[in-house]
Structure formats: C-alpha cells, structure tokens
CSV table of C-alpha atoms and ligand atoms in Angstrom, one decimal:
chain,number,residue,atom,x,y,z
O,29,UNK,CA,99.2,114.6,120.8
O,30,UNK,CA,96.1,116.0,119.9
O,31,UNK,CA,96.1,119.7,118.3
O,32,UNK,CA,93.0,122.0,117.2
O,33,UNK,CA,94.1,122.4,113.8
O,34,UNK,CA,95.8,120.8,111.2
O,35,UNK,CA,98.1,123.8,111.1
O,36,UNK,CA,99.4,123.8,114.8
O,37,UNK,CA,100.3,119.8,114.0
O,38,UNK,CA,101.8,120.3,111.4
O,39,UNK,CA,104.1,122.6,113.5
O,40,UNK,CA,104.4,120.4,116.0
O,41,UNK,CA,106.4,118.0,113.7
O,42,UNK,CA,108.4,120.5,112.3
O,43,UNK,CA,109.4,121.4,115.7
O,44,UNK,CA,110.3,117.5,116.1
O,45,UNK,CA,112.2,117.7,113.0
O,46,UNK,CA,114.1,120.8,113.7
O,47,UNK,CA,114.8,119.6,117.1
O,48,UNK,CA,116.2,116.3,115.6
O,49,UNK,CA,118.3,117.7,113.1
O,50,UNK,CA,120.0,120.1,115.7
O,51,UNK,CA,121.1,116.8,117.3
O,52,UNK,CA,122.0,114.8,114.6
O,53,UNK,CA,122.9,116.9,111.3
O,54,UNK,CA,122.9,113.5,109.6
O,55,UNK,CA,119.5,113.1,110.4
O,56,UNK,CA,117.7,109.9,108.3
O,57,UNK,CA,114.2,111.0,107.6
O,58,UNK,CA,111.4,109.1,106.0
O,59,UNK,CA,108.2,110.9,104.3
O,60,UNK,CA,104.7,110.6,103.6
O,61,UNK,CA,103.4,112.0,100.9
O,62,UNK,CA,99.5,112.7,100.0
O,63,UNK,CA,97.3,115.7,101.2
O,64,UNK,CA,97.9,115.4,105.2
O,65,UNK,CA,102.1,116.5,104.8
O,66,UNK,CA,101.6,119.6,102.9
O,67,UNK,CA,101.4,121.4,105.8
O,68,UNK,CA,104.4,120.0,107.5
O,69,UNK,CA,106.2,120.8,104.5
O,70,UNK,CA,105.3,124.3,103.9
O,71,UNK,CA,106.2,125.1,107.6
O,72,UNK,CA,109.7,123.3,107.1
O,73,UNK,CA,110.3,125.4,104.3
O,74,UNK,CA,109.3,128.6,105.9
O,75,UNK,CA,111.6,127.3,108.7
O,76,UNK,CA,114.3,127.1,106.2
O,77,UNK,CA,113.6,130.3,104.2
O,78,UNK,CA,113.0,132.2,107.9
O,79,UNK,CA,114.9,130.4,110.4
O,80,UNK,CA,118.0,129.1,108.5
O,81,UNK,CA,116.9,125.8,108.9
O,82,UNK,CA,119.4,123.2,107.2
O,83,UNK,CA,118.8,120.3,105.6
O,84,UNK,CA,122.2,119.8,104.1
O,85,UNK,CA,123.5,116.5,105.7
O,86,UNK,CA,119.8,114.9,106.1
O,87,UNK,CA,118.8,111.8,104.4
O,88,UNK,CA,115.6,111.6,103.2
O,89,UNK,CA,113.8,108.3,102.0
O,90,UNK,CA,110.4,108.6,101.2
O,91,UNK,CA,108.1,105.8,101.6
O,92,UNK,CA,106.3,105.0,98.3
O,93,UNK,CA,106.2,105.3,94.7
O,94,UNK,CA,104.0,104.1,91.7
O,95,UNK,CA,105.1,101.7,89.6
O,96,UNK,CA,105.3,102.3,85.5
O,97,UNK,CA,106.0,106.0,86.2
O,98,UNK,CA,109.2,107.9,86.6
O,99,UNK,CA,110.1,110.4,89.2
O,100,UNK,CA,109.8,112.9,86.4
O,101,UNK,CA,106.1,112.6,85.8
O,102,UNK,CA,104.2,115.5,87.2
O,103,UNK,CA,101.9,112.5,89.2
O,104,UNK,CA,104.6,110.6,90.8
O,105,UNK,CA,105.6,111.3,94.6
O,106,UNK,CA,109.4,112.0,93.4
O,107,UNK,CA,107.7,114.8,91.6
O,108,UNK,CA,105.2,115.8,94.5
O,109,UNK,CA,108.1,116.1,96.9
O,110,UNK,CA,110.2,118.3,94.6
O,111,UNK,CA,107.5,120.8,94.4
O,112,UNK,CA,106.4,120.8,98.5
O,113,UNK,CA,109.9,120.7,99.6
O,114,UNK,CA,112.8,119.4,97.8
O,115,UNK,CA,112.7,122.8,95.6
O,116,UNK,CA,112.5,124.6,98.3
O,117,UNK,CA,115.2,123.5,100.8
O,118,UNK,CA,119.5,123.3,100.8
O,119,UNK,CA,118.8,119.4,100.4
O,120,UNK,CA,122.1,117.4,99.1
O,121,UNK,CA,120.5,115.7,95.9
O,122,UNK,CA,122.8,113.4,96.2
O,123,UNK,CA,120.8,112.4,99.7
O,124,UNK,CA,117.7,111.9,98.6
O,125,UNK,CA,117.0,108.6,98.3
O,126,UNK,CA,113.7,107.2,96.6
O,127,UNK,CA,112.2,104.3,94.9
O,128,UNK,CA,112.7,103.8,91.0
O,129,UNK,CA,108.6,103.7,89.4
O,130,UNK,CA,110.2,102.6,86.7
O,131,UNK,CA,112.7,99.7,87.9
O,132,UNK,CA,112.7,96.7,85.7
O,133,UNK,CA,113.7,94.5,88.3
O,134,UNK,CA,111.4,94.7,91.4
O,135,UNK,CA,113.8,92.1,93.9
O,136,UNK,CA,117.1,94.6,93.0
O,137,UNK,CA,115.1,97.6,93.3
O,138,UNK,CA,113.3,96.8,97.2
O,139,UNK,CA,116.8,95.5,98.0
O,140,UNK,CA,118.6,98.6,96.5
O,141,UNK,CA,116.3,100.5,99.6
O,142,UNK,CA,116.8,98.6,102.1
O,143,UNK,CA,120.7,98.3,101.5
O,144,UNK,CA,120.9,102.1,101.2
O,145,UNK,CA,118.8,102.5,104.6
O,146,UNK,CA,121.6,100.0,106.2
O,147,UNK,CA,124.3,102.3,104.7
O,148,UNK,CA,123.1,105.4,106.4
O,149,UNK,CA,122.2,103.4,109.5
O,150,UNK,CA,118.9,103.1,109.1
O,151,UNK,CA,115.6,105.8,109.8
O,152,UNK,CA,115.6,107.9,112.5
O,153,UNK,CA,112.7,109.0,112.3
O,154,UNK,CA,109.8,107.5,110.1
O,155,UNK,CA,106.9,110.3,109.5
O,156,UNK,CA,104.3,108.4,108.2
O,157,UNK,CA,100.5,109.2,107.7
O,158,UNK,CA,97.2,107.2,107.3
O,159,UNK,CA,95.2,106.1,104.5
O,160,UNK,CA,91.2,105.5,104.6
O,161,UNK,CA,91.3,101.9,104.6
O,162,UNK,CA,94.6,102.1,107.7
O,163,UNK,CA,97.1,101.7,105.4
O,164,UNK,CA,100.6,103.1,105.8
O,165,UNK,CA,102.6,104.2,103.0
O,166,UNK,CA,101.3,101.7,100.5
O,167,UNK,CA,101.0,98.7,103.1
O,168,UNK,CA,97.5,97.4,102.8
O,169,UNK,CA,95.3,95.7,104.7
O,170,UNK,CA,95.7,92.5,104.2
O,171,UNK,CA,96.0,88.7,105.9
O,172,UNK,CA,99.7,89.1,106.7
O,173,UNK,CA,102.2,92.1,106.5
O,174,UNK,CA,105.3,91.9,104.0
O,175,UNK,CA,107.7,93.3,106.6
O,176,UNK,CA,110.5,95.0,104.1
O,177,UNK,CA,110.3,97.0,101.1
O,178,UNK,CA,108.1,95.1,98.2
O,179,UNK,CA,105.6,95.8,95.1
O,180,UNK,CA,102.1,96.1,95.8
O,181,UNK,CA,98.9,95.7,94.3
O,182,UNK,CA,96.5,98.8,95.4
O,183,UNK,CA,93.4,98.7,96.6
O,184,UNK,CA,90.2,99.9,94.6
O,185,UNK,CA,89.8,103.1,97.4
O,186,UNK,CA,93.7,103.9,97.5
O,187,UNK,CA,93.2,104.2,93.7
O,188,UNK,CA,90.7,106.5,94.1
O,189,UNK,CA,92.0,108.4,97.0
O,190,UNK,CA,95.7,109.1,94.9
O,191,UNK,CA,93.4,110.6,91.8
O,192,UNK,CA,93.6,114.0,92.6
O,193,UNK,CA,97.5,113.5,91.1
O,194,UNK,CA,96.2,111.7,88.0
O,195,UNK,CA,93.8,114.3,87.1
O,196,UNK,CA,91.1,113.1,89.0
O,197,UNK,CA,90.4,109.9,86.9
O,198,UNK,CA,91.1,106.7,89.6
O,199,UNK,CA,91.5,104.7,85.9
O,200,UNK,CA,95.0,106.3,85.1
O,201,UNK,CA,96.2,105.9,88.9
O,202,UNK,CA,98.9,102.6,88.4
O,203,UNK,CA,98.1,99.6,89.7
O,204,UNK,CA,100.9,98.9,91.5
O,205,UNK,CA,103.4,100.7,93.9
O,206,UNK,CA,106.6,100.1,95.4
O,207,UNK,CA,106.5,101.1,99.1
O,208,UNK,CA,108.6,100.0,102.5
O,209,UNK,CA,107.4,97.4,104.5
O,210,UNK,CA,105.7,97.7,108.0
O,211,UNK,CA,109.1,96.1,109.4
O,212,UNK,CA,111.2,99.0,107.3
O,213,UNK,CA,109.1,101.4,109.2
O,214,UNK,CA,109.4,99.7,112.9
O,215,UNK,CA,112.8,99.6,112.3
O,216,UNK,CA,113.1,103.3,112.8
O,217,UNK,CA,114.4,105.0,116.2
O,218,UNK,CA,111.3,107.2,116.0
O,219,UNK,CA,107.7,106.9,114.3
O,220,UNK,CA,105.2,109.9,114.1
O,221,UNK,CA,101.9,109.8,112.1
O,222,UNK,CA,100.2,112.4,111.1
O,223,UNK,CA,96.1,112.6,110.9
O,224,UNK,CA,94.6,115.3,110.3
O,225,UNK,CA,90.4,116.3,109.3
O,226,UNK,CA,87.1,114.5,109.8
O,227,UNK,CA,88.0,111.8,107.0
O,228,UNK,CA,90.6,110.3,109.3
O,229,UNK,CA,88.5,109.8,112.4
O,230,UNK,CA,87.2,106.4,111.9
O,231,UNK,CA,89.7,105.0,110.7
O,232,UNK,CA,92.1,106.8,113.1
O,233,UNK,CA,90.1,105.5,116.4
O,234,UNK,CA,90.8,101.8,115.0
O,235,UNK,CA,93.7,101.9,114.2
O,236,UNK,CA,94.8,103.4,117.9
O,237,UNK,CA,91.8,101.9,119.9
O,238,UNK,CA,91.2,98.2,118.4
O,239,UNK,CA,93.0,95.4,118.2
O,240,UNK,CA,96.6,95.2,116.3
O,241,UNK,CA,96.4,93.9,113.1
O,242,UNK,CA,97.5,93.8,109.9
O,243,UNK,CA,94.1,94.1,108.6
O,244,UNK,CA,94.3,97.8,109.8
O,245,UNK,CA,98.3,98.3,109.1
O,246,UNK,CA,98.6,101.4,110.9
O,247,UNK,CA,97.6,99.7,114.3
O,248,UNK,CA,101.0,97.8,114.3
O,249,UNK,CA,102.5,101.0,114.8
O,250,UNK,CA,101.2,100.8,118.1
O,251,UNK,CA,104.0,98.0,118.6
O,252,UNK,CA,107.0,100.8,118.9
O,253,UNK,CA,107.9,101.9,121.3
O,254,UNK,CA,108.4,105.4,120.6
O,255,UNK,CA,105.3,105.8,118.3
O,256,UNK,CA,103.5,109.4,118.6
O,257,UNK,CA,100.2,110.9,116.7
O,258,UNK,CA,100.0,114.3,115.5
O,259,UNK,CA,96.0,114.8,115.1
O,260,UNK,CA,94.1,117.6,114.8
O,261,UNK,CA,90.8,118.3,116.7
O,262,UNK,CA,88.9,116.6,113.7
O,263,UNK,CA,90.9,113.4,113.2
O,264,UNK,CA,90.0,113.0,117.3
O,265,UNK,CA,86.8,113.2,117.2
O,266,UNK,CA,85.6,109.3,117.7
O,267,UNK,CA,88.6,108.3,119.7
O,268,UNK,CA,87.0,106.5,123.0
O,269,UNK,CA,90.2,107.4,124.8
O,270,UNK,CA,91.3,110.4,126.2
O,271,UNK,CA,94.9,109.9,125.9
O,272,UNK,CA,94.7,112.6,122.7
O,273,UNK,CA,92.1,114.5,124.0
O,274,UNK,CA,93.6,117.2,125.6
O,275,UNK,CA,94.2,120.0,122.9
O,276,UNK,CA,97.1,122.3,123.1
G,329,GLP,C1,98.7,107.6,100.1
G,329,GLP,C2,100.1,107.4,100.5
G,329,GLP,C3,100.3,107.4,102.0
G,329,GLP,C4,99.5,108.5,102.6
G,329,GLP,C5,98.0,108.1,102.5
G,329,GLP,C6,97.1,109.2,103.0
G,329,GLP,O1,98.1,106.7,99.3
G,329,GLP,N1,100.8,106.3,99.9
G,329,GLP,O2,101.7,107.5,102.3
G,329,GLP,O3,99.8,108.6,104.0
G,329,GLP,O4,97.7,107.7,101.2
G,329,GLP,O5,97.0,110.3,102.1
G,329,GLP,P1,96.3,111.7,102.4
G,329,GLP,O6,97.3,112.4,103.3
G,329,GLP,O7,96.2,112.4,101.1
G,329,GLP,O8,95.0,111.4,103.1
C-alpha cells in the first residue's frame, strides 16, 4: 500500500495493530527499530493516551540488539524502544521479550528467543523495516540466509547507518548484533514492512521488483504469503510496478 506521507503509513499500521489486538488481546508483536518506526510508535501512543488503546496482554519481541551493550545503555534498541513506546504504553514488562547485548553465551541466548516465541505461539505479526543495503532486522546480505535467530557481523554501511545512536561516530557502533533469522520472521501469521523517504527507493524497488534473494534479504519476504508494504510516496518513487502506486 502506497501512502503520500510517512505520517499517513505510519497510521496505517497502527490501524493494523489496533485492529489486531481487538481480535486477539494476546497479540505477539515483533518490532523494528531505527528512524522509519518512530512514527508508528508515536501514533500508537497517542492511540493509547487518546483512544484507550491497550497493550496489556501483547507480547512484544523486538528483532535486534547489539552485542557488548546492555539494554540499559542509552544506544541500545532496548533503550530506544523504552523511550518511543515502552514508557509510554500499559505494556506488561513482564511481556516484553528482547535479546540479551550482553549474553555470554550466544547458542543459549538465540535459543532462549526462539523457545520463548514457541511459548507464546509464535509472531503474529512481524513489523519489520528495510535497511540501505535490503537488510531486515540485522539479516545481511549475504550468500546464504541463517534462517533462526543468530549473532552477526555488520556491515561497514549498517555501521554507519545505526551512528546517529552512538553519537554519530560509526567507530563506537558494535560490531556485532544478535538479530532473528529470516525464517523467525516467515514464521509469522503476518509480515508488514515499513519504507518510508527517498533513501528507501532503490533499494525498496529491488527488493519488491527483482529477483528473490538472499543477497537483498528483504526480497524473501516476498515468499509469505501475507506480506504487505507500508510506503510513502517517496520510498515509491522507482518502483516499475504499479501495484503500490495508487496513493490513498
Ligand atoms: C537498522 C535495524 C533494522 C532497521 C533498519 C532501517 O539497522 N536493525 O531493523 O529496519 O536498520 O533503519 P532506518 O529505519 O533507520 O532506516
């Protein structure tokens, strides 16, 4: 679905999510993190704050975290989403689930996720967005995909991208970062990504238009069945196809 702003698709989702968690209360939910949620999350709040809005039987696993940092450091994604949203909503701490930065073992801490995902009965719906390079949460391209939740090495330009939380100095940005696999994500009922401004366009248009690979991750999304974009007018703008085209 394509949108004119950033704003009306970030609605959009929120409108998905509020929809979902009318019909399942319990709703598992996995999150992005980076610059392209923040709207999304300031609409859920204001949904909350406004709307009554509950979030107090959801799950919420989010997809990534660095390595060699704790969820207490101001530049982890723990700490990102208790500032956008955790803060801010009636969410049972006790539900949010998220990877460990500073696990000793990696093995027990990927199969820690993935055995508390099979607990709750796995996502419901995976919200997921897109980095430069196609990669989704911290899968990168690569020859071949690592289907379930691993350690990763990032690459040079997701470094550089994830600065802005390390005080804009790609140097001090970790090396490494747990994330779920691409087959964590598939797993889900539902998968909606989220692109949003000029900087996504290329990389958008290949990753919906060429061939699937895992040498643009996010094109495998294109494998689920119940996969939906949520792109603004910008993100669009070098799709070939006109399947998003028509703005609402
Ligand atoms: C980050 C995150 C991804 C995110 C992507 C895009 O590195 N690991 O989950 O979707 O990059 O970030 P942004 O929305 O800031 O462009």
């Amino acid at each position: 679905m394509a949108f004119v702003t950033e704003a009306d698709a970030a609605k959009a989702v929120a409108e998905k999510v509020a929809r979902s968690i009318h019909a399942k209360p319990d709703l598992v939910l996995a999150l992005p993190t980076g610059r392209t949620p923040l709207p999304l999350y300031r609409e859920l709040v204001r949904r909350h704050l406004s709307e009554g809005l509950s979030f107090k039987r959801v799950h919420t696993f989010n997809l990534d975290e660095f390595r060699g940092i704790g969820g207490d450091d101001p530049a982890s994604f723990r700490a990102y989403m208790d500032r956008h949203l955790f803060s801010k909503v009636d969410l049972d701490p006790a539900r949010i689930h998220f990877l460990d930065g500073l696990a000793e073992n990696v093995k027990q801490e990927c199969d820690r996720y993935e055995a508390e995902l099979r607990q709750v009965g796995g996502l419901d719906l995976a919200i997921v967005g897109i980095g430069g390079n196609g990669h989704v949460a911290f899968n990168e391209p690569g020859p071949a995909v690592v289907p379930w939740t691993h350690l990763v090495k990032l690459d040079r330009q997701t470094r550089i991208s994830n600065a802005p939380l390390f005080g804009d100095d790609p140097s001090r940005v970790p090396l490494e970062a747990f994330t779920m696999g691409l087959e964590t994500i598939l797993r889900a009922a539902e998968i909606a990504l989220i692109a949003t401004g000029s900087s996504k366009a290329e990389i958008l248009a290949q990753a919906l238009e060429a061939e699937i690979t895992p040498k643009i991750p996010a094109s495998l999304l294109r494998k689920h069945p119940r996969f939906s974009v949520y792109a603004d007018e910008a993100a669009c703008s070098k799709l070939e196809s006109r399947a998003l085209s028509v703005l609402i």
